[in-house]
Coordinates of N, CA and C in Angstrom, one line a residue:
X1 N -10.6 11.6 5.8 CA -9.5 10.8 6.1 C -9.8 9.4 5.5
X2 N -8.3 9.1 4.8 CA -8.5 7.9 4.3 C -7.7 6.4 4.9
X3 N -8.1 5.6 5.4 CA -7.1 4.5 5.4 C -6.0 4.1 4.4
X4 N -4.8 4.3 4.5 CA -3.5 3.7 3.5 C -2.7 2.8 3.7
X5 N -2.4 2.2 2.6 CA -1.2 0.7 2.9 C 0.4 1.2 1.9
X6 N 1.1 0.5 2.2 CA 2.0 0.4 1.8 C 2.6 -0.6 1.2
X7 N 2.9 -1.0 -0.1 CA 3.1 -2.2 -0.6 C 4.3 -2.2 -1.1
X8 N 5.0 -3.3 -0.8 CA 6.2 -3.7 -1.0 C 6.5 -4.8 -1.9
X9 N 7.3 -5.4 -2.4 CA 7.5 -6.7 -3.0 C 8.1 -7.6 -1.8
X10 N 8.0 -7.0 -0.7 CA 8.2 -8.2 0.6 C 6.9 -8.2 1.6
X11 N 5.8 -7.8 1.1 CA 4.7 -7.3 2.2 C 4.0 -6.0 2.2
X12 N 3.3 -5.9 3.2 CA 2.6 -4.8 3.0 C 2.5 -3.6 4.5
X13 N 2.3 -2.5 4.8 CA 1.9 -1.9 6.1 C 1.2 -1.4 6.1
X14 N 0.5 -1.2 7.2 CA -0.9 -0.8 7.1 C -0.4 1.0 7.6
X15 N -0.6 1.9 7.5 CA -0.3 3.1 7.4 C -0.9 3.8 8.2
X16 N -2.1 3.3 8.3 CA -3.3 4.1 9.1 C -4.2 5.2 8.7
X17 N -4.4 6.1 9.1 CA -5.4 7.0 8.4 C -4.8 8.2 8.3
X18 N -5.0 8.9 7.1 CA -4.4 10.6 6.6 C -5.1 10.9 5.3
X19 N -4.9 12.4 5.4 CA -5.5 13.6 5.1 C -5.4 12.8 3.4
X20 N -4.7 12.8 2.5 CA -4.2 12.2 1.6 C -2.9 11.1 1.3
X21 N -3.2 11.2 -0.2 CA -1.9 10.0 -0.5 C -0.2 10.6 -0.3
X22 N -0.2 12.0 0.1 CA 1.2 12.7 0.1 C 1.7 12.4 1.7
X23 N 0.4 12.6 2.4 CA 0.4 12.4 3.8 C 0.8 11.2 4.1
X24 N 0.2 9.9 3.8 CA 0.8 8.7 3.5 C 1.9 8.8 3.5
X25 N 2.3 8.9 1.7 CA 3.7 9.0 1.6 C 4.5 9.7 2.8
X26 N 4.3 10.8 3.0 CA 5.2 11.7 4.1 C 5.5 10.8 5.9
X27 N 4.6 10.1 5.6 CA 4.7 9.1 7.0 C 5.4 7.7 7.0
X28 N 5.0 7.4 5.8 CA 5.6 5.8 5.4 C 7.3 6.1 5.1
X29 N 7.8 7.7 4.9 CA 8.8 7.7 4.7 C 9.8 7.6 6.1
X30 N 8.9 8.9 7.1 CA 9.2 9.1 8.0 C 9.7 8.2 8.8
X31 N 8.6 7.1 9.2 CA 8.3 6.1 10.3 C 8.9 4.7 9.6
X32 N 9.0 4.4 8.2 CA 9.6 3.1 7.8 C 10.8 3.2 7.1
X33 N 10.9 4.4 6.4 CA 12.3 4.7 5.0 C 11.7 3.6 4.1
X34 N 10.4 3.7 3.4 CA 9.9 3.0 2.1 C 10.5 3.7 1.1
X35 N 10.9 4.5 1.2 CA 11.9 5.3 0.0 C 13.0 4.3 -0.5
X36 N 13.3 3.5 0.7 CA 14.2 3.0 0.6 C 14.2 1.6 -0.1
X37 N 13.1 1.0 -0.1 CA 12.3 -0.1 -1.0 C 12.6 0.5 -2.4
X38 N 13.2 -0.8 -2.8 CA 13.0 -0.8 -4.6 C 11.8 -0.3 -5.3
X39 N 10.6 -1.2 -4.3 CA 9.6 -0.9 -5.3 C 8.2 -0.7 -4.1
X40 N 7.5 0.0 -4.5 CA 6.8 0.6 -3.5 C 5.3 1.1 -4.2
X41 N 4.2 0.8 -3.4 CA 3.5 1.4 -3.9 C 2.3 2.2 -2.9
X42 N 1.8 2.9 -2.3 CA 1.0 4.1 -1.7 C -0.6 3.6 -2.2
X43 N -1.1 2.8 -1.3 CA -2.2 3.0 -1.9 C -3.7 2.9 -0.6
X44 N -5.1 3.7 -1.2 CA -5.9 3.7 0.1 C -6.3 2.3 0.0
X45 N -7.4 2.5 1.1 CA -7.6 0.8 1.4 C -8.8 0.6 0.2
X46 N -9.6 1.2 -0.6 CA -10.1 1.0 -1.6 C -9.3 0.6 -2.8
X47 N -8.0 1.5 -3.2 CA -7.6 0.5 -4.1 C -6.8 -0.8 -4.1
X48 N -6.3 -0.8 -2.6 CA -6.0 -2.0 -2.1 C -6.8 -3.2 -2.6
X49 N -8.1 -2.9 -2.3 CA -9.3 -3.7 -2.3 C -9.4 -4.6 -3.9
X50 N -9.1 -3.4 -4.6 CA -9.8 -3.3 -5.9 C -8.4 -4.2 -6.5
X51 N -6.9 -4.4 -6.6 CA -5.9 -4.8 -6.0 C -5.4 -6.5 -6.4
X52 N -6.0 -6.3 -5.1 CA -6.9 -7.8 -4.6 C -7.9 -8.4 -5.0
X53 N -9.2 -8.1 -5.3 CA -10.0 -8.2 -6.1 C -9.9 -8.7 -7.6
X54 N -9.0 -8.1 -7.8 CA -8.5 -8.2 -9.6 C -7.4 -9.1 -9.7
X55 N -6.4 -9.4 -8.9 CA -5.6 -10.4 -8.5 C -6.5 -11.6 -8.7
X56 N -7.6 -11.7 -7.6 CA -8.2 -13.3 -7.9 C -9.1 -13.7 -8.7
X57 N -9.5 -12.6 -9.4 CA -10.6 -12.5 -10.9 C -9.6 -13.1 -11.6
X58 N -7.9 -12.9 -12.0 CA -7.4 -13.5 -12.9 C -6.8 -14.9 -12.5
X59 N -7.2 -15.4 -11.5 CA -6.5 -16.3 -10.6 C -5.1 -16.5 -10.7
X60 N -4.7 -15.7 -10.3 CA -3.3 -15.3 -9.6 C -3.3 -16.0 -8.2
X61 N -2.3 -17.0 -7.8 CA -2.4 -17.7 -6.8 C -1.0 -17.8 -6.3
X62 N -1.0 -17.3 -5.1 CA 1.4 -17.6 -4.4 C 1.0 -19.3 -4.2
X63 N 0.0 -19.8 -4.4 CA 0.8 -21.2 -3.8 C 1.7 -22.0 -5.1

């Protein structure tokens, strides 16, 4: 089991933990309608990490 997020271009949800990334998907659709998001992305909390990580290696900054 893996921890999953859900990323949005308004935010993110934390998904919680499943078997795989289908599982995810199959819940995030269920429980939010991210289907329904323009843009969406399924990801575990490792490549969240990696993500984020690589965001501030390029200094990518919201302020």
């Amino acid at each position: 089991m893996k921890r999953y997020f859900a990323i949005t271009e308004h935010g993110s949800i934390a998904l919680g933990n499943h078997e795989n990334k289908k599982a995810a998907l199959d819940f995030a659709v269920d429980k939010f309608n991210i289907h329904q998001a323009e843009n969406y992305l399924i990801v575990n909390e490792f490549e969240a990490f990696e993500i984020v990580f690589n965001l501030g290696e390029q200094g990518v900054n919201d302020d």
